Structures are given as C-alpha cells and as structure tokens.
Amino acid sequence: MSPRKIITLLFTGICIAMHVHAQEEDSAIITLDDITAEEAAEEATEEATAAEEDTTTVEIRDFNGQTRQERWLNAMWDKQKLGEWDEMANTRLSIRRVPAEAMDELHKMKALQYDQEEKEKNRSALMQRIGLWVLAHFSVIRNTFYILLGALLLLTIVLFIRKSDISLWPRARRSTAEETGEAAATGPQNYDTLAQAAIAAEDYRSAVRMRYLQALHILQMKALIVPGKDKTNMDFLRELSATAFHKPFANLTRHYEYIWYGKVPLNNGQFMQLDEQFAEFKKSLRS
C-alpha cells in the first residue's frame, strides 16, 4: 500500500473519531433554558439542606463520662453503622453486652430488688394502719377485754362451785347437824303427818323441809350416808358421788336450800312439782 493511501485512511479515522466525540458532547450539554423554575427551586432547597446538615453539631459522651460538641458531616446519623468502638474516631456506635456473672451479681444486690422493697413498704404501711386503728378504738378494746376477762372468771368460779358441791348459803353448814338430829328425833313415821299439816296450813316451805328430812333418814337407813355432828349437805353429796343417787339428791338439795335458807316464796303449784320429785327419789331408794 502506498504512503498516500495510508495517510488518507488515518485522516479519515481521525475525522470519524472527532465527529463521534462532538455528538457525545452535544448530548451531554444541558443549557439553562432546559432547566425549569421548579427544578431550580428544588435544587436550591437541597443545597440549603445539605449546607445545614453539614454545619450541625451534636453532643457526644465517651466512656470516661466526658462530653464534647462535634460537627457531623454529611448527616452521619443517617449513614452511621453499628460496629466496634473506634477510639480514634470516637463517633461509631457500638453494642456492649453485660457479662452473665455481672448480671447475677446485679440480681443479688438488695439495693436493686425493688419488688421486695415495695412489699416491705406495703407491709409497713399495713402495720401502721392497724396501729392507728387500735389507738383510735383503744377504749373499746380495753373495755371488751375486761368484760371477757370478768365473764371467764365468773364462769370459772361457777364451774368450781358446781364441781366441789359448795353451798352458796352459809346457814346450811350451821344447821345440817340440827337437821340430822331432828330427823332422828322426829322419826320416819311422823314425816308424812308433819308434811300434810304444813300443806294444809299452806306453809309450803315447812312441807319441803319435812320431805328433805325424810330423804336424809332413808339415805341413812340404806347406809348410803353416815350421819355426823359437823357434816353438811355437801358432805352427804360427796358420799353419794359414786352412786346413781347423787344427781337427783343434788337437785333436791339445791331446791331445799333455796326455799328454806333463802326464804324463797313457794305456791301450791310449785310445791306439787317439787313434791313429785321427792316421791320419785324415795321410790328409787326403796326399789
């Protein structure tokens, strides 16, 4: 190939390359006429926002507890990624996990056990309310306590008297010897006669006395009691404690002492009921 053809080919290639480059520049050029007013406003707003973000400062606290103001470029809080702490940059966020041993120690610390403290506070408040209620009603509680104590003491005394067969009438001990002597002197054949005479005279107290003396005489004849000068009705009841006659005779003795020594008035109907009890007791002794 001749040198002339070579030069012609090179020149042609250069022309083609320059033409292609010119077309690319024409397609990339954007004139001011092509930019609308709205696009210009948006572009200006974005530039202002970027400028504001570039000048934003924040407060950063490091591990030593010190704080400092730093400028965050290019809105780094939107782009920042979690990772290990960078001592040089002092800006990277990091996650620190508490060791299991440290967590166990924290759980065991009483200062951090808030639930227990709350329960203790509630218990203390409840005790305070109870104490205030007791103080407000102290007089009522005290009077109630004394009443219950007195009732308990009275019940104890009554049970002791019933168990010991102690007579409530002092004259019973002084007159029992006279009764047993009179019972022996009168004789069993005269008890019914004297009782009928007292009933006719409406002297029911004397009639009850004759019935009781007759019961004592029958007990002596049955060898259930032993007469004695200083013995009382309670002594006779203790001698009968092991027999089936103790309970009915104790009932008759109580009525007799109330009526005779206590001088309790008695009408005909009341005497007839009591006379039936004496008759049943005598019948049980003779059976």
mmCIF file of C-alpha atoms in Angstrom:
data_model
loop_
_atom_site.group_PDB
_atom_site.id
_atom_site.type_symbol
_atom_site.label_atom_id
_atom_site.label_comp_id
_atom_site.label_asym_id
_atom_site.label_seq_id
_atom_site.Cartn_x
_atom_site.Cartn_y
_atom_site.Cartn_z
ATOM 1 C CA MET A 1 0.000 0.000 0.000
ATOM 2 C CA SER A 2 1.318 3.378 -0.926
ATOM 3 C CA PRO A 3 2.055 6.027 1.711
ATOM 4 C CA ARG A 4 -0.598 8.235 0.222
ATOM 5 C CA LYS A 5 -3.368 5.674 0.931
ATOM 6 C CA ILE A 6 -2.118 5.211 4.497
ATOM 7 C CA ILE A 7 -2.271 8.926 5.199
ATOM 8 C CA THR A 8 -5.743 9.091 3.676
ATOM 9 C CA LEU A 9 -7.014 6.258 5.966
ATOM 10 C CA LEU A 10 -5.519 7.854 9.087
ATOM 11 C CA PHE A 11 -7.086 11.192 8.283
ATOM 12 C CA THR A 12 -10.450 9.555 7.664
ATOM 13 C CA GLY A 13 -10.290 7.737 11.071
ATOM 14 C CA ILE A 14 -9.391 10.939 12.881
ATOM 15 C CA CYS A 15 -12.342 12.711 11.313
ATOM 16 C CA ILE A 16 -14.733 9.947 12.304
ATOM 17 C CA ALA A 17 -13.474 9.987 15.922
ATOM 18 C CA MET A 18 -13.842 13.748 16.183
ATOM 19 C CA HIS A 19 -17.388 13.541 14.813
ATOM 20 C CA VAL A 20 -18.432 10.918 17.422
ATOM 21 C CA HIS A 21 -16.900 12.935 20.249
ATOM 22 C CA ALA A 22 -18.757 16.035 19.137
ATOM 23 C CA GLN A 23 -22.086 14.195 19.194
ATOM 24 C CA GLU A 24 -21.461 12.949 22.753
ATOM 25 C CA GLU A 25 -20.683 16.450 23.961
ATOM 26 C CA ASP A 26 -23.835 17.784 22.301
ATOM 27 C CA SER A 27 -25.996 15.153 24.076
ATOM 28 C CA ALA A 28 -24.368 15.843 27.470
ATOM 29 C CA ILE A 29 -24.676 19.637 27.352
ATOM 30 C CA ILE A 30 -27.666 20.987 29.299
ATOM 31 C CA THR A 31 -28.436 24.557 28.751
ATOM 32 C CA LEU A 32 -30.090 26.910 31.227
ATOM 33 C CA ASP A 33 -33.143 27.021 29.005
ATOM 34 C CA ASP A 34 -33.758 23.303 29.616
ATOM 35 C CA ILE A 35 -33.920 23.778 33.467
ATOM 36 C CA THR A 36 -37.367 24.768 34.628
ATOM 37 C CA ALA A 37 -38.081 27.120 37.507
ATOM 38 C CA GLU A 38 -39.463 24.295 39.710
ATOM 39 C CA GLU A 39 -36.316 22.202 39.275
ATOM 40 C CA ALA A 40 -34.182 25.195 40.129
ATOM 41 C CA ALA A 41 -36.154 25.733 43.369
ATOM 42 C CA GLU A 42 -35.803 22.075 44.381
ATOM 43 C CA GLU A 43 -32.095 22.167 43.682
ATOM 44 C CA ALA A 44 -31.693 25.295 45.794
ATOM 45 C CA THR A 45 -33.621 23.686 48.684
ATOM 46 C CA GLU A 46 -31.471 20.567 48.575
ATOM 47 C CA GLU A 47 -28.312 22.646 48.600
ATOM 48 C CA ALA A 48 -29.554 24.643 51.612
ATOM 49 C CA THR A 49 -30.475 21.456 53.488
ATOM 50 C CA ALA A 50 -27.125 19.919 52.739
ATOM 51 C CA ALA A 51 -25.397 23.051 53.949
ATOM 52 C CA GLU A 52 -27.474 22.999 57.176
ATOM 53 C CA GLU A 53 -26.734 19.329 57.781
ATOM 54 C CA ASP A 54 -23.079 19.885 57.161
ATOM 55 C CA THR A 55 -22.975 22.519 59.923
ATOM 56 C CA THR A 56 -24.991 20.506 62.506
ATOM 57 C CA THR A 57 -23.212 19.827 65.825
ATOM 58 C CA VAL A 58 -24.137 17.191 68.440
ATOM 59 C CA GLU A 59 -23.064 16.379 71.991
ATOM 60 C CA ILE A 60 -21.059 13.146 72.357
ATOM 61 C CA ARG A 61 -20.275 11.388 75.678
ATOM 62 C CA ASP A 62 -17.318 8.992 75.730
ATOM 63 C CA PHE A 63 -16.617 6.090 78.104
ATOM 64 C CA ASN A 64 -14.845 8.361 80.577
ATOM 65 C CA GLY A 65 -18.013 10.377 81.093
ATOM 66 C CA GLN A 66 -16.693 13.431 79.299
ATOM 67 C CA THR A 67 -18.857 15.279 76.792
ATOM 68 C CA ARG A 68 -17.882 17.309 73.770
ATOM 69 C CA GLN A 69 -19.500 19.049 70.820
ATOM 70 C CA GLU A 70 -18.650 17.712 67.367
ATOM 71 C CA ARG A 71 -19.763 18.559 63.848
ATOM 72 C CA TRP A 72 -21.381 15.743 61.936
ATOM 73 C CA LEU A 73 -20.578 15.934 58.239
ATOM 74 C CA ASN A 74 -22.969 14.756 55.544
ATOM 75 C CA ALA A 75 -25.682 13.765 58.040
ATOM 76 C CA MET A 76 -23.704 10.935 59.561
ATOM 77 C CA TRP A 77 -26.552 9.924 61.910
ATOM 78 C CA ASP A 78 -28.413 8.652 58.842
ATOM 79 C CA LYS A 79 -25.450 6.742 57.456
ATOM 80 C CA GLN A 80 -23.755 5.519 60.609
ATOM 81 C CA LYS A 81 -23.495 1.734 61.032
ATOM 82 C CA LEU A 82 -23.178 -0.218 64.268
ATOM 83 C CA GLY A 83 -19.799 -1.683 64.915
ATOM 84 C CA GLU A 84 -16.878 -1.828 67.305
ATOM 85 C CA TRP A 85 -15.843 1.318 69.115
ATOM 86 C CA ASP A 86 -13.254 3.331 67.272
ATOM 87 C CA GLU A 87 -11.001 5.076 69.766
ATOM 88 C CA MET A 88 -9.621 7.308 67.048
ATOM 89 C CA ALA A 89 -12.890 8.493 65.577
ATOM 90 C CA ASN A 90 -14.949 8.415 68.810
ATOM 91 C CA THR A 91 -18.070 8.555 66.666
ATOM 92 C CA ARG A 92 -19.016 4.994 65.838
ATOM 93 C CA LEU A 93 -21.931 3.439 67.756
ATOM 94 C CA SER A 94 -21.348 0.107 69.463
ATOM 95 C CA ILE A 95 -23.273 -2.517 71.426
ATOM 96 C CA ARG A 96 -21.837 -3.571 74.771
ATOM 97 C CA ARG A 97 -23.286 -6.631 76.475
ATOM 98 C CA VAL A 98 -23.154 -7.185 80.234
ATOM 99 C CA PRO A 99 -21.429 -10.456 81.218
ATOM 100 C CA ALA A 100 -23.577 -13.150 82.818
ATOM 101 C CA GLU A 101 -21.575 -13.044 86.061
ATOM 102 C CA ALA A 102 -22.133 -9.312 86.347
ATOM 103 C CA MET A 103 -25.868 -9.782 85.754
ATOM 104 C CA ASP A 104 -26.018 -12.393 88.531
ATOM 105 C CA GLU A 105 -24.302 -10.009 90.907
ATOM 106 C CA LEU A 106 -26.737 -7.269 89.991
ATOM 107 C CA HIS A 107 -29.706 -9.580 90.611
ATOM 108 C CA LYS A 108 -28.352 -10.452 94.056
ATOM 109 C CA MET A 109 -27.892 -6.844 95.132
ATOM 110 C CA LYS A 110 -30.580 -5.889 97.661
ATOM 111 C CA ALA A 111 -30.412 -2.278 96.554
ATOM 112 C CA LEU A 112 -31.751 -3.315 93.148
ATOM 113 C CA GLN A 113 -34.524 -5.610 94.435
ATOM 114 C CA TYR A 114 -37.291 -3.060 94.065
ATOM 115 C CA ASP A 115 -40.161 -5.556 94.349
ATOM 116 C CA GLN A 116 -39.107 -6.642 97.825
ATOM 117 C CA GLU A 117 -38.709 -3.059 98.929
ATOM 118 C CA GLU A 118 -42.207 -2.340 97.669
ATOM 119 C CA LYS A 119 -43.612 -5.337 99.575
ATOM 120 C CA GLU A 120 -41.823 -4.237 102.751
ATOM 121 C CA LYS A 121 -43.215 -0.744 102.335
ATOM 122 C CA ASN A 122 -46.741 -2.129 101.864
ATOM 123 C CA ARG A 123 -46.357 -4.353 104.935
ATOM 124 C CA SER A 124 -45.085 -1.430 106.980
ATOM 125 C CA ALA A 125 -47.990 0.728 105.811
ATOM 126 C CA LEU A 126 -50.461 -2.027 106.763
ATOM 127 C CA MET A 127 -48.972 -2.325 110.251
ATOM 128 C CA GLN A 128 -49.179 1.438 110.654
ATOM 129 C CA ARG A 129 -52.858 1.416 109.674
ATOM 130 C CA ILE A 130 -53.551 -1.388 112.159
ATOM 131 C CA GLY A 131 -51.723 0.504 114.882
ATOM 132 C CA LEU A 132 -53.688 3.680 114.173
ATOM 133 C CA TRP A 133 -56.963 1.723 114.251
ATOM 134 C CA VAL A 134 -56.040 0.166 117.613
ATOM 135 C CA LEU A 135 -55.170 3.573 119.056
ATOM 136 C CA ALA A 136 -58.427 5.058 117.788
ATOM 137 C CA HIS A 137 -60.503 2.230 119.342
ATOM 138 C CA PHE A 138 -58.307 1.574 122.371
ATOM 139 C CA SER A 139 -61.004 2.334 124.951
ATOM 140 C CA VAL A 140 -63.494 -0.028 123.279
ATOM 141 C CA ILE A 141 -60.898 -2.791 123.017
ATOM 142 C CA ARG A 142 -59.902 -2.331 126.660
ATOM 143 C CA ASN A 143 -63.498 -2.460 127.925
ATOM 144 C CA THR A 144 -64.237 -5.523 125.804
ATOM 145 C CA PHE A 145 -61.147 -7.240 127.186
ATOM 146 C CA TYR A 146 -62.199 -6.535 130.789
ATOM 147 C CA ILE A 147 -65.726 -7.795 130.133
ATOM 148 C CA LEU A 148 -64.461 -11.036 128.602
ATOM 149 C CA LEU A 149 -61.973 -11.477 131.436
ATOM 150 C CA GLY A 150 -64.704 -10.954 134.042
ATOM 151 C CA ALA A 151 -67.034 -13.401 132.283
ATOM 152 C CA LEU A 152 -64.275 -16.003 132.118
ATOM 153 C CA LEU A 153 -63.506 -15.538 135.817
ATOM 154 C CA LEU A 154 -67.188 -15.835 136.755
ATOM 155 C CA LEU A 155 -67.572 -18.981 134.655
ATOM 156 C CA THR A 156 -64.513 -20.494 136.332
ATOM 157 C CA ILE A 157 -65.954 -19.781 139.795
ATOM 158 C CA VAL A 158 -69.347 -21.271 138.899
ATOM 159 C CA LEU A 159 -67.768 -24.428 137.482
ATOM 160 C CA PHE A 160 -65.568 -24.769 140.555
ATOM 161 C CA ILE A 161 -68.572 -24.420 142.878
ATOM 162 C CA ARG A 162 -70.595 -26.982 140.946
ATOM 163 C CA LYS A 163 -67.708 -29.431 140.846
ATOM 164 C CA SER A 164 -66.905 -29.008 144.547
ATOM 165 C CA ASP A 165 -70.570 -29.012 145.650
ATOM 166 C CA ILE A 166 -70.013 -25.861 147.684
ATOM 167 C CA SER A 167 -73.180 -24.365 149.124
ATOM 168 C CA LEU A 168 -73.919 -20.710 148.424
ATOM 169 C CA TRP A 169 -75.856 -20.391 151.682
ATOM 170 C CA PRO A 170 -73.691 -20.136 154.829
ATOM 171 C CA ARG A 171 -76.535 -21.279 157.112
ATOM 172 C CA ALA A 172 -76.518 -24.736 155.506
ATOM 173 C CA ARG A 173 -73.328 -25.776 157.312
ATOM 174 C CA ARG A 174 -74.528 -24.372 160.611
ATOM 175 C CA SER A 175 -77.935 -26.102 160.527
ATOM 176 C CA THR A 176 -77.220 -29.517 158.969
ATOM 177 C CA ALA A 177 -76.323 -31.123 162.271
ATOM 178 C CA GLU A 178 -79.593 -29.873 163.709
ATOM 179 C CA GLU A 179 -81.473 -31.301 160.711
ATOM 180 C CA THR A 180 -79.957 -34.756 161.073
ATOM 181 C CA GLY A 181 -80.665 -34.710 164.799
ATOM 182 C CA GLU A 182 -84.216 -33.562 164.218
ATOM 183 C CA ALA A 183 -84.667 -36.237 161.560
ATOM 184 C CA ALA A 184 -83.626 -38.894 164.063
ATOM 185 C CA ALA A 185 -85.811 -37.447 166.829
ATOM 186 C CA THR A 186 -88.907 -36.979 164.701
ATOM 187 C CA GLY A 187 -88.900 -40.499 163.310
ATOM 188 C CA PRO A 188 -89.896 -41.641 159.860
ATOM 189 C CA GLN A 189 -93.487 -42.273 160.897
ATOM 190 C CA ASN A 190 -94.146 -38.582 161.531
ATOM 191 C CA TYR A 191 -92.667 -37.068 158.327
ATOM 192 C CA ASP A 192 -95.763 -37.546 156.230
ATOM 193 C CA THR A 193 -98.029 -36.290 159.056
ATOM 194 C CA LEU A 194 -95.976 -33.116 159.564
ATOM 195 C CA ALA A 195 -95.760 -32.515 155.808
ATOM 196 C CA GLN A 196 -99.535 -32.876 155.366
ATOM 197 C CA ALA A 197 -100.152 -30.476 158.263
ATOM 198 C CA ALA A 198 -97.836 -27.874 156.675
ATOM 199 C CA ILE A 199 -99.550 -28.287 153.303
ATOM 200 C CA ALA A 200 -102.971 -27.785 154.926
ATOM 201 C CA ALA A 201 -101.668 -24.589 156.528
ATOM 202 C CA GLU A 202 -100.176 -23.532 153.159
ATOM 203 C CA ASP A 203 -96.758 -23.490 154.794
ATOM 204 C CA TYR A 204 -95.039 -24.986 151.770
ATOM 205 C CA ARG A 205 -91.524 -24.128 152.968
ATOM 206 C CA SER A 206 -92.004 -26.302 156.068
ATOM 207 C CA ALA A 207 -93.522 -29.048 153.934
ATOM 208 C CA VAL A 208 -90.411 -29.056 151.699
ATOM 209 C CA ARG A 209 -88.257 -29.271 154.834
ATOM 210 C CA MET A 210 -90.093 -32.347 156.055
ATOM 211 C CA ARG A 211 -89.688 -34.047 152.660
ATOM 212 C CA TYR A 212 -85.952 -33.339 152.710
ATOM 213 C CA LEU A 213 -85.517 -34.672 156.286
ATOM 214 C CA GLN A 214 -87.367 -37.812 155.261
ATOM 215 C CA ALA A 215 -84.988 -38.278 152.300
ATOM 216 C CA LEU A 216 -81.979 -37.918 154.652
ATOM 217 C CA HIS A 217 -83.423 -40.529 157.000
ATOM 218 C CA ILE A 218 -83.935 -43.037 154.176
ATOM 219 C CA LEU A 219 -80.340 -42.489 152.970
ATOM 220 C CA GLN A 220 -79.090 -43.186 156.500
ATOM 221 C CA MET A 221 -81.179 -46.342 156.749
ATOM 222 C CA LYS A 222 -79.769 -47.549 153.405
ATOM 223 C CA ALA A 223 -76.239 -46.865 154.720
ATOM 224 C CA LEU A 224 -75.589 -44.582 151.768
ATOM 225 C CA ILE A 225 -74.539 -41.717 154.062
ATOM 226 C CA VAL A 226 -73.024 -41.657 157.537
ATOM 227 C CA PRO A 227 -74.534 -39.096 159.938
ATOM 228 C CA GLY A 228 -72.186 -36.775 161.787
ATOM 229 C CA LYS A 229 -72.376 -33.715 164.002
ATOM 230 C CA ASP A 230 -70.259 -31.466 161.754
ATOM 231 C CA LYS A 231 -71.354 -32.827 158.388
ATOM 232 C CA THR A 232 -73.131 -30.671 155.839
ATOM 233 C CA ASN A 233 -75.374 -31.390 152.902
ATOM 234 C CA MET A 234 -72.323 -31.083 150.649
ATOM 235 C CA ASP A 235 -70.585 -33.785 152.678
ATOM 236 C CA PHE A 236 -73.525 -36.103 152.081
ATOM 237 C CA LEU A 237 -73.413 -35.302 148.358
ATOM 238 C CA ARG A 238 -69.739 -36.234 148.234
ATOM 239 C CA GLU A 239 -70.568 -39.565 149.882
ATOM 240 C CA LEU A 240 -73.151 -40.172 147.155
ATOM 241 C CA SER A 241 -70.843 -39.132 144.293
ATOM 242 C CA ALA A 242 -70.129 -42.756 143.325
ATOM 243 C CA THR A 243 -73.815 -43.770 143.305
ATOM 244 C CA ALA A 244 -76.740 -43.203 140.964
ATOM 245 C CA PHE A 245 -78.496 -41.150 143.669
ATOM 246 C CA HIS A 246 -76.023 -38.269 143.593
ATOM 247 C CA LYS A 247 -77.579 -36.262 140.768
ATOM 248 C CA PRO A 248 -81.259 -36.437 141.894
ATOM 249 C CA PHE A 249 -80.348 -35.748 145.537
ATOM 250 C CA ALA A 250 -78.145 -32.789 144.484
ATOM 251 C CA ASN A 251 -81.135 -31.354 142.616
ATOM 252 C CA LEU A 252 -83.395 -31.767 145.669
ATOM 253 C CA THR A 253 -80.729 -30.258 147.946
ATOM 254 C CA ARG A 254 -80.411 -27.183 145.735
ATOM 255 C CA HIS A 255 -84.193 -26.614 145.785
ATOM 256 C CA TYR A 256 -84.364 -27.183 149.529
ATOM 257 C CA GLU A 257 -81.585 -24.695 150.359
ATOM 258 C CA TYR A 258 -83.039 -22.004 148.102
ATOM 259 C CA ILE A 259 -86.520 -22.426 149.590
ATOM 260 C CA TRP A 260 -85.680 -22.944 153.271
ATOM 261 C CA TYR A 261 -82.489 -20.942 153.864
ATOM 262 C CA GLY A 262 -83.069 -18.449 151.082
ATOM 263 C CA LYS A 263 -86.693 -17.980 152.137
ATOM 264 C CA VAL A 264 -87.887 -18.150 148.553
ATOM 265 C CA PRO A 265 -91.722 -17.993 148.446
ATOM 266 C CA LEU A 266 -93.442 -21.087 147.062
ATOM 267 C CA ASN A 267 -97.001 -21.501 145.762
ATOM 268 C CA ASN A 268 -99.114 -24.656 145.622
ATOM 269 C CA GLY A 269 -98.304 -25.484 142.003
ATOM 270 C CA GLN A 270 -94.566 -25.152 142.528
ATOM 271 C CA PHE A 271 -94.727 -27.279 145.683
ATOM 272 C CA MET A 272 -96.661 -30.045 143.919
ATOM 273 C CA GLN A 273 -93.981 -30.272 141.206
ATOM 274 C CA LEU A 274 -91.222 -30.451 143.810
ATOM 275 C CA ASP A 275 -93.208 -32.955 145.925
ATOM 276 C CA GLU A 276 -93.368 -35.285 142.895
ATOM 277 C CA GLN A 277 -89.563 -35.181 142.637
ATOM 278 C CA PHE A 278 -89.241 -36.148 146.330
ATOM 279 C CA ALA A 279 -91.709 -39.028 145.781
ATOM 280 C CA GLU A 280 -89.721 -40.335 142.788
ATOM 281 C CA PHE A 281 -86.469 -40.134 144.775
ATOM 282 C CA LYS A 282 -87.950 -42.101 147.713
ATOM 283 C CA LYS A 283 -89.331 -44.677 145.298
ATOM 284 C CA SER A 284 -85.888 -45.136 143.698
ATOM 285 C CA LEU A 285 -84.338 -45.665 147.158
ATOM 286 C CA ARG A 286 -86.871 -48.320 148.161
ATOM 287 C CA SER A 287 -86.713 -50.272 144.891
#
